Each structure stands twice: as structure tokens, then as C-alpha cells.
CSV table of C-alpha atoms in Angstrom, one decimal:
chain,number,residue,atom,x,y,z
O,1,MET,CA,-59.5,-29.1,28.8
O,2,SER,CA,-63.1,-28.2,29.7
O,3,GLU,CA,-65.2,-26.3,27.1
O,4,ILE,CA,-66.0,-22.6,27.8
O,5,LEU,CA,-68.8,-20.9,25.9
O,6,VAL,CA,-68.2,-17.3,24.7
O,7,LEU,CA,-71.1,-15.3,23.4
O,8,VAL,CA,-69.9,-13.4,20.3
O,9,GLU,CA,-70.5,-9.6,20.2
O,10,GLN,CA,-70.7,-8.5,16.6
O,11,VAL,CA,-72.0,-5.7,14.4
O,12,GLU,CA,-73.0,-6.5,10.9
O,13,GLY,CA,-70.7,-9.5,10.8
O,14,GLU,CA,-67.7,-7.6,12.3
O,15,VAL,CA,-66.5,-9.3,15.5
O,16,LYS,CA,-66.1,-6.7,18.3
O,17,LYS,CA,-62.8,-6.5,20.2
O,18,VAL,CA,-64.4,-7.6,23.5
O,19,THR,CA,-65.1,-11.0,22.0
O,20,LEU,CA,-61.4,-11.4,21.3
O,21,GLU,CA,-60.7,-10.5,24.9
O,22,LEU,CA,-63.2,-13.1,26.1
O,23,LEU,CA,-61.6,-15.8,23.9
O,24,THR,CA,-58.2,-14.9,25.2
O,25,LEU,CA,-59.4,-15.1,28.8
O,26,ALA,CA,-61.3,-18.4,28.2
O,27,ARG,CA,-58.1,-19.9,26.8
O,28,SER,CA,-56.4,-19.5,30.1
O,29,LEU,CA,-59.1,-21.5,31.8
O,30,GLY,CA,-60.2,-24.1,29.2
O,31,THR,CA,-61.1,-24.6,25.6
O,32,PRO,CA,-63.1,-21.7,24.1
O,33,SER,CA,-66.1,-22.3,21.9
O,34,ALA,CA,-67.7,-19.2,20.3
O,35,VAL,CA,-71.4,-18.9,20.1
O,36,TRP,CA,-72.7,-16.9,17.0
O,37,ALA,CA,-76.3,-15.8,17.6
O,38,GLY,CA,-78.2,-15.0,14.5
O,39,PRO,CA,-77.4,-14.9,10.7
O,40,GLY,CA,-74.4,-13.1,9.2
O,41,LEU,CA,-71.4,-15.2,10.0
O,42,THR,CA,-68.9,-14.4,7.3
O,43,ALA,CA,-65.7,-16.2,6.3
O,44,GLU,CA,-63.7,-13.2,7.7
O,45,ALA,CA,-65.6,-13.4,11.1
O,46,LYS,CA,-65.0,-17.1,11.3
O,47,ALA,CA,-61.3,-16.7,10.6
O,48,ARG,CA,-61.1,-14.0,13.2
O,49,LEU,CA,-62.7,-16.2,15.9
O,50,ALA,CA,-60.4,-19.1,15.0
O,51,GLU,CA,-57.4,-16.8,15.1
O,52,TYR,CA,-58.1,-15.9,18.7
O,53,GLY,CA,-58.6,-19.4,19.9
O,54,ALA,CA,-62.2,-20.6,19.2
O,55,ASP,CA,-61.9,-24.3,18.9
O,56,LYS,CA,-65.6,-24.6,17.8
O,57,ILE,CA,-68.0,-22.0,16.6
O,58,TYR,CA,-71.6,-22.8,17.4
O,59,VAL,CA,-73.8,-21.0,14.8
O,60,ALA,CA,-77.5,-20.5,15.4
O,61,ALA,CA,-78.4,-18.7,12.1
O,62,SER,CA,-82.1,-18.2,12.7
O,63,SER,CA,-83.2,-14.6,12.2
O,64,ASP,CA,-85.6,-15.1,15.1
O,65,ILE,CA,-82.7,-14.8,17.5
O,66,VAL,CA,-82.0,-11.2,16.5
O,67,ASP,CA,-85.6,-10.2,15.6
O,68,TYR,CA,-86.6,-10.2,19.3
O,69,VAL,CA,-85.1,-8.5,22.3
O,70,VAL,CA,-82.4,-10.3,24.3
O,71,ALA,CA,-84.4,-13.3,25.4
O,72,PRO,CA,-83.7,-15.6,22.4
O,73,LYS,CA,-79.9,-15.3,23.1
O,74,ALA,CA,-80.5,-16.5,26.7
O,75,GLU,CA,-82.5,-19.4,25.4
O,76,LEU,CA,-79.9,-20.3,22.8
O,77,LEU,CA,-77.2,-20.4,25.5
O,78,ALA,CA,-79.4,-22.3,27.9
O,79,GLN,CA,-79.9,-25.0,25.3
O,80,LEU,CA,-76.2,-25.2,24.6
O,81,VAL,CA,-75.4,-25.4,28.3
O,82,ALA,CA,-77.8,-28.3,28.6
O,83,ALA,CA,-76.3,-30.0,25.6
O,84,THR,CA,-72.6,-29.4,26.2
O,85,SER,CA,-72.2,-29.0,30.0
O,86,PRO,CA,-69.5,-26.3,29.7
O,87,ALA,CA,-67.2,-25.3,32.5
O,88,ALA,CA,-68.5,-21.7,32.2
O,89,VAL,CA,-70.2,-19.2,30.0
O,90,LEU,CA,-68.5,-15.8,29.3
O,91,VAL,CA,-70.3,-12.8,28.0
O,92,ALA,CA,-69.4,-9.1,27.6
O,93,ALA,CA,-70.5,-6.9,30.5
O,94,THR,CA,-72.5,-4.6,28.2
O,95,SER,CA,-76.1,-3.6,29.0
O,96,GLU,CA,-77.4,-6.4,26.7
O,97,GLY,CA,-74.7,-8.9,27.8
O,98,LYS,CA,-75.5,-8.5,31.5
O,99,GLU,CA,-79.2,-9.0,30.8
O,100,VAL,CA,-78.5,-12.2,28.8
O,101,ALA,CA,-76.3,-13.4,31.7
O,102,GLY,CA,-79.1,-12.8,34.3
O,103,ARG,CA,-81.7,-14.5,32.2
O,104,LEU,CA,-79.4,-17.4,31.5
O,105,ALA,CA,-78.7,-17.8,35.2
O,106,VAL,CA,-82.4,-18.2,35.9
O,107,LYS,CA,-82.9,-20.7,33.1
O,108,THR,CA,-80.0,-22.9,34.2
O,109,ASP,CA,-80.4,-22.4,37.9
O,110,SER,CA,-76.8,-21.1,38.1
O,111,GLY,CA,-74.9,-18.3,39.7
O,112,VAL,CA,-73.9,-15.2,37.8
O,113,ILE,CA,-71.2,-12.6,38.3
O,114,THR,CA,-71.3,-9.3,36.5
O,115,ASP,CA,-68.7,-6.6,35.8
O,116,ALA,CA,-65.7,-8.9,36.4
O,117,VAL,CA,-62.4,-7.3,35.7
O,118,GLY,CA,-60.4,-10.5,36.0
O,119,LEU,CA,-61.0,-14.2,36.1
O,120,GLY,CA,-58.6,-16.8,37.6
O,121,GLU,CA,-58.3,-20.4,38.3
O,122,GLY,CA,-61.5,-22.0,39.5
O,123,PHE,CA,-63.4,-19.1,37.8
O,124,VAL,CA,-62.7,-16.8,40.7
O,125,ALA,CA,-63.6,-13.3,39.5
O,126,ASP,CA,-62.1,-10.0,40.5
O,127,GLN,CA,-64.8,-7.2,41.0
O,128,SER,CA,-64.9,-3.6,42.0
O,129,ILE,CA,-68.0,-3.0,44.1
O,130,PHE,CA,-69.9,-0.4,46.1
O,131,GLY,CA,-69.2,2.4,43.6
O,132,GLY,CA,-65.7,1.3,43.2
O,133,GLY,CA,-64.9,1.6,46.9
O,134,ILE,CA,-64.0,-2.1,47.5
O,135,ASN,CA,-62.2,-4.8,45.4
O,136,VAL,CA,-63.4,-8.3,46.0
O,137,GLN,CA,-63.0,-11.8,44.6
O,138,SER,CA,-66.2,-13.8,43.9
O,139,LYS,CA,-67.0,-17.3,42.8
O,140,VAL,CA,-70.2,-19.0,41.6
O,141,SER,CA,-71.2,-21.7,44.1
O,142,LYS,CA,-74.1,-23.2,42.1
O,143,GLY,CA,-74.6,-24.5,38.6
O,144,THR,CA,-72.6,-23.3,35.6
O,145,PRO,CA,-70.5,-20.2,36.3
O,146,ILE,CA,-71.9,-17.3,34.1
O,147,VAL,CA,-69.5,-14.4,34.1
O,148,ALA,CA,-70.0,-11.0,32.4
O,149,VAL,CA,-66.6,-9.5,31.9
O,150,ARG,CA,-65.9,-5.8,31.4
O,151,PRO,CA,-64.4,-4.8,28.0
O,152,ASN,CA,-60.7,-4.0,28.1
O,153,SER,CA,-60.1,-6.3,31.2
O,154,THR,CA,-57.9,-8.6,29.1
O,155,ALA,CA,-55.5,-7.8,26.3
O,156,PRO,CA,-56.5,-9.9,23.3
O,157,GLU,CA,-53.8,-12.3,22.1
O,158,ALA,CA,-54.0,-14.4,18.9
O,159,ALA,CA,-53.6,-18.2,19.3
O,160,PRO,CA,-55.0,-20.0,16.2
O,161,ALA,CA,-57.4,-22.9,16.8
O,162,ALA,CA,-59.6,-25.1,14.6
O,163,GLY,CA,-62.6,-22.8,14.5
O,164,ALA,CA,-64.8,-25.8,13.5
O,165,GLU,CA,-68.3,-24.6,12.6
O,166,GLU,CA,-71.2,-26.4,14.1
O,167,GLU,CA,-74.8,-25.6,13.1
O,168,VAL,CA,-77.2,-25.3,16.0
O,169,SER,CA,-81.0,-25.2,15.8
O,170,VAL,CA,-82.8,-23.4,18.6
O,171,THR,CA,-86.5,-23.7,19.7
O,172,LEU,CA,-87.7,-20.4,21.1
O,173,SER,CA,-90.5,-20.2,23.6
O,174,ASP,CA,-93.5,-17.8,23.2
O,175,ALA,CA,-92.1,-15.8,26.1
O,176,ALA,CA,-88.9,-15.2,24.2
O,177,LYS,CA,-90.9,-13.7,21.4
O,178,ALA,CA,-92.8,-11.2,23.6
O,179,ALA,CA,-90.9,-8.1,22.5
O,180,ARG,CA,-90.2,-7.9,18.7
O,181,ILE,CA,-87.7,-5.4,17.2
O,182,VAL,CA,-89.6,-3.5,14.6
O,183,GLU,CA,-87.0,-1.0,13.5
O,184,ARG,CA,-83.3,-0.5,13.7
O,185,VAL,CA,-81.6,2.9,13.2
O,186,LYS,CA,-78.0,2.8,12.3
O,187,GLN,CA,-75.8,5.2,14.3
O,188,GLU,CA,-73.1,6.8,12.1
O,189,LYS,CA,-69.7,5.7,13.3
O,190,GLY,CA,-67.2,8.4,13.8
O,191,ALA,CA,-63.4,8.1,13.4
O,192,ARG,CA,-62.9,7.7,17.2
O,193,PRO,CA,-63.1,4.2,18.8
O,194,GLU,CA,-66.2,3.2,20.8
O,195,LEU,CA,-66.0,4.5,24.4
O,196,THR,CA,-66.3,1.2,26.3
O,197,GLU,CA,-63.8,-0.6,24.0
O,198,ALA,CA,-61.2,2.1,23.6
O,199,ALA,CA,-57.6,1.4,24.8
O,200,ILE,CA,-57.3,5.1,25.6
O,201,VAL,CA,-59.9,7.5,26.9
O,202,VAL,CA,-59.7,11.2,27.4
O,203,SER,CA,-62.4,12.7,29.6
O,204,GLY,CA,-63.3,16.2,30.4
O,205,GLY,CA,-65.2,17.5,33.4
O,206,ARG,CA,-66.6,20.7,35.0
O,207,GLY,CA,-63.2,22.3,34.6
O,208,VAL,CA,-63.5,22.3,30.8
O,209,GLY,CA,-65.9,25.3,31.3
O,210,SER,CA,-68.1,25.1,28.2
O,211,ALA,CA,-69.3,23.0,25.3
O,212,ASP,CA,-66.9,24.9,22.9
O,213,ASN,CA,-64.0,24.1,25.1
O,214,PHE,CA,-64.5,20.4,24.7
O,215,SER,CA,-62.6,20.8,21.4
O,216,ILE,CA,-59.5,20.9,23.6
O,217,ILE,CA,-60.4,17.4,24.9
O,218,GLU,CA,-61.3,16.2,21.5
O,219,GLY,CA,-58.0,17.4,20.1
O,220,LEU,CA,-56.0,15.5,22.7
O,221,ALA,CA,-58.1,12.4,22.1
O,222,ASP,CA,-57.6,12.5,18.3
O,223,SER,CA,-53.8,12.9,18.7
O,224,LEU,CA,-53.8,9.7,20.7
O,225,GLY,CA,-56.4,7.8,18.7
O,226,ALA,CA,-58.6,7.8,21.8
O,227,ALA,CA,-62.2,7.9,22.7
O,228,VAL,CA,-63.7,11.0,24.3
O,229,GLY,CA,-65.6,10.8,27.7
O,230,ALA,CA,-67.2,13.3,30.0
O,231,SER,CA,-68.1,13.5,33.7
O,232,ARG,CA,-71.7,13.8,34.8
O,233,ALA,CA,-71.3,17.5,35.6
O,234,ALA,CA,-70.2,18.1,32.0
O,235,THR,CA,-73.1,16.1,30.4
O,236,ASP,CA,-75.7,17.6,32.8
O,237,ALA,CA,-74.5,21.1,31.8
O,238,GLY,CA,-75.1,20.2,28.2
O,239,TRP,CA,-71.5,20.5,27.2
O,240,TYR,CA,-71.3,17.0,25.8
O,241,PRO,CA,-73.8,14.3,24.9
O,242,HIS,CA,-75.0,12.0,27.7
O,243,GLN,CA,-74.0,8.9,25.7
O,244,PHE,CA,-70.3,9.7,26.5
O,245,GLN,CA,-70.8,10.0,30.3
O,246,VAL,CA,-68.4,7.9,32.3
O,247,GLY,CA,-69.5,6.9,35.8
O,248,GLN,CA,-71.9,5.0,37.9
O,249,THR,CA,-74.9,6.3,36.0
O,250,GLY,CA,-73.1,6.3,32.7
O,251,LYS,CA,-70.6,4.1,30.9
O,252,THR,CA,-68.0,1.9,32.7
O,253,VAL,CA,-64.6,1.9,31.0
O,254,SER,CA,-61.4,0.0,31.7
O,255,PRO,CA,-58.8,1.3,29.2
O,256,GLN,CA,-55.1,1.0,29.2
O,257,LEU,CA,-54.8,4.7,29.7
O,258,TYR,CA,-57.4,7.1,31.1
O,259,ILE,CA,-56.8,10.9,31.1
O,260,ALA,CA,-59.1,12.9,33.3
O,261,ALA,CA,-59.0,16.6,32.6
O,262,GLY,CA,-60.8,19.0,34.9
O,263,ILE,CA,-62.5,16.2,36.7
O,264,SER,CA,-62.6,16.5,40.5
O,265,GLY,CA,-63.0,12.7,41.1
O,266,ALA,CA,-66.4,12.3,42.7
O,267,ILE,CA,-67.2,8.7,43.8
O,268,GLN,CA,-69.8,8.2,41.0
O,269,HIS,CA,-67.2,9.1,38.3
O,270,ARG,CA,-64.5,6.9,39.9
O,271,ALA,CA,-66.9,4.0,39.8
O,272,GLY,CA,-66.9,4.1,36.1
O,273,MET,CA,-63.1,4.4,35.4
O,274,GLN,CA,-61.0,3.3,38.3
O,275,THR,CA,-60.2,-0.1,36.9
O,276,ALA,CA,-58.2,1.7,34.1
O,277,LYS,CA,-54.6,0.3,34.0
O,278,THR,CA,-53.0,3.8,34.1
O,279,ILE,CA,-54.8,7.0,35.2
O,280,VAL,CA,-53.5,10.5,34.5
O,281,ALA,CA,-55.2,13.5,36.2
O,282,ILE,CA,-55.0,17.1,35.2
O,283,ASN,CA,-56.6,19.6,37.6
O,284,LYS,CA,-55.7,23.0,39.0
O,285,ASP,CA,-56.9,22.0,42.5
O,286,PRO,CA,-54.1,20.0,44.2
O,287,GLU,CA,-56.6,18.7,46.7
O,288,ALA,CA,-58.9,17.2,44.1
O,289,PRO,CA,-59.9,13.6,45.0
O,290,ILE,CA,-58.9,12.4,41.6
O,291,PHE,CA,-55.3,12.7,42.5
O,292,GLU,CA,-55.8,9.9,45.2
O,293,LEU,CA,-56.6,7.5,42.4
O,294,ALA,CA,-54.2,8.8,39.7
O,295,ASP,CA,-50.9,7.1,38.8
O,296,TYR,CA,-49.7,10.5,37.4
O,297,GLY,CA,-51.0,13.9,38.2
O,298,VAL,CA,-50.5,17.4,36.7
O,299,VAL,CA,-51.5,20.3,38.9
O,300,GLY,CA,-52.3,23.0,36.4
O,301,ASP,CA,-54.9,24.7,34.2
O,302,LEU,CA,-56.1,22.2,31.7
O,303,HIS,CA,-56.6,25.0,29.1
O,304,GLN,CA,-52.8,25.4,29.2
O,305,VAL,CA,-51.7,21.9,29.9
O,306,VAL,CA,-53.8,19.9,27.4
O,307,PRO,CA,-53.0,22.0,24.3
O,308,GLN,CA,-49.3,21.8,25.1
O,309,LEU,CA,-49.6,18.0,25.6
O,310,THR,CA,-51.5,17.7,22.3
O,311,GLU,CA,-48.8,19.7,20.5
O,312,GLU,CA,-46.0,17.6,21.9
O,313,ILE,CA,-47.7,14.3,20.9
O,314,ASN,CA,-48.4,15.6,17.4
O,315,LYS,CA,-44.7,16.6,17.1
O,316,ARG,CA,-43.6,13.0,17.8
O,317,LYS,CA,-45.9,11.4,15.2
């Protein structure tokens, strides 16, 4: 089967879940080869990539790749595309991943698709466009298909492969070294999963009423092992940090379960969560637009419904 390159997303040597999803997706279309950009490949990471189907692991261990902003990764992938002629290149649809995809498309004179939520035979991608108002299928018509896939679009499934390590040397242009990273500040990781990778997300909106009341949302999230999100109205009001905003101007999530509490369902919020597999809405307004999108709806005051739901979940643990 044709080789498909998958750019590995990792933090301090720990392979992120979205990479396992990409490897799973690549297996359905060809033979996955993981691309490790920078130093730090551990035996555990190598085993993890092989466990989820990486037949090869291309390792470019030069520190230059991670000492400069984004461009070196695009140049690494461009050199691999030229050397291996893959059937496609898959990256995560993160802010960095999409920039890498765009740069790679220019360097290889290829087409690029971003924010894909599915990928089928012939590399036909499913996308949600125009603020989530329309679902379309897209296909690259020129060069090597480069596809940025949203996290949580595919359930990761293990399928052990060889995981043969292959060292790669990369020659970076002066342009790729134009912006150097001079400092990294480590963000403390909380107990909750990362918002864009979480299988379950509980979000609160204007109906929560205050910053203090977000403890209700956090309580439900913690009972489910979920991430916490917020609508733009809630973050603009200062009730929750902007980094947790879900929507067109915030984060895009595609969890297995999305619970929207006190969120009306404005189009900009829907654009960030409507590809969730199951949506549950809690709102006291029976005419709220969010109910048009929800698989299950509860018409009621979230301040009464959410604590009762949390209590029942905790009873069943």
C-alpha cells in the first residue's frame, strides 16, 4: 500500500492522542509512516507509534527543527515528500499544524485541506464550512494531498507495525531560521484533559451567571473526566479564561460527548463544536437555537439540573 506521512504531535517526548488518531486514519488508506521532528524520541514514544501502526518512523533529531518557529517542520516534510513520494501527508488541525500544512503546500506545489473531520477513499475529506452551516466533501486536485485533520475525528485503534526507525538529515534554508524561539514557558498541566483532545467536554455559557458559578460546570466535568469549555459570552464577561473558549474565534472541538449548559447556540459557538458525536443541551429557554443541534435536550435551570446530574454520576462510580 502507498506510504502516508503523519507528522507526530508530541510534548516532551510524550506522543499526543491526535497522532494516534492520524495513524489510525492513515492505516485505512495506506501504510503510515510517522515523522518525528526534533530531538527527544524515546523508546516509549517509538513503541507507542509502532503500536498504532507506524511502519516507519522518520527521525530528524536536529535541534534546529524545534529552535525556530514552524518553518523547519514544513521544510522537513517537503524534503521527505520529494524523497518518498507519499500518497498523502496528514497533520493535526492545530494552529501550528495548519500553518505547517499551508507552508508545505506552497513548497510542494500541492493542494491543502484544513479542518477535515473525516477522510475516505481517494483522500476525499469531510469538512464543516461557513461557520458550520454547510457540510461538504473536498479533494485535492494537484500534487500531494496535504490534510489537516481535527482532533477527535477518529477513534484511535492499536494495530502493531514494525516501527522501523530511519534517521533523516534536513537542510534548513535561511528563511526557515528567520524567527528563533528564545524562551519557552511551561504551562502547568491540570488534572483535566486538554480541551481540543478531550473525549468529553462540558461547556458553560451566559446562563451560568457568574465566575463563581462555573464551579458547577467544573464539578460535572470532573465527575465525567471531561475538559471544561466556555462560550464567548462567558469568556468576554471574565467568568472563565479565554483559552477555554469554544467557537469560531476560539477552540474547535470534536469530542464524543459535548454538554452545553446555559449556552443559547449562536452560530459562532456552533462552528466550534457541532462536529461532536453526541450533543446534550441544558437550557431553560425551550426556543434556544442549541436545541436544533442537540441529540438530547433538557429544558430547565442549569443551576438545578447540573448539580443533580453530577450527583447521580458520582453515585454510579
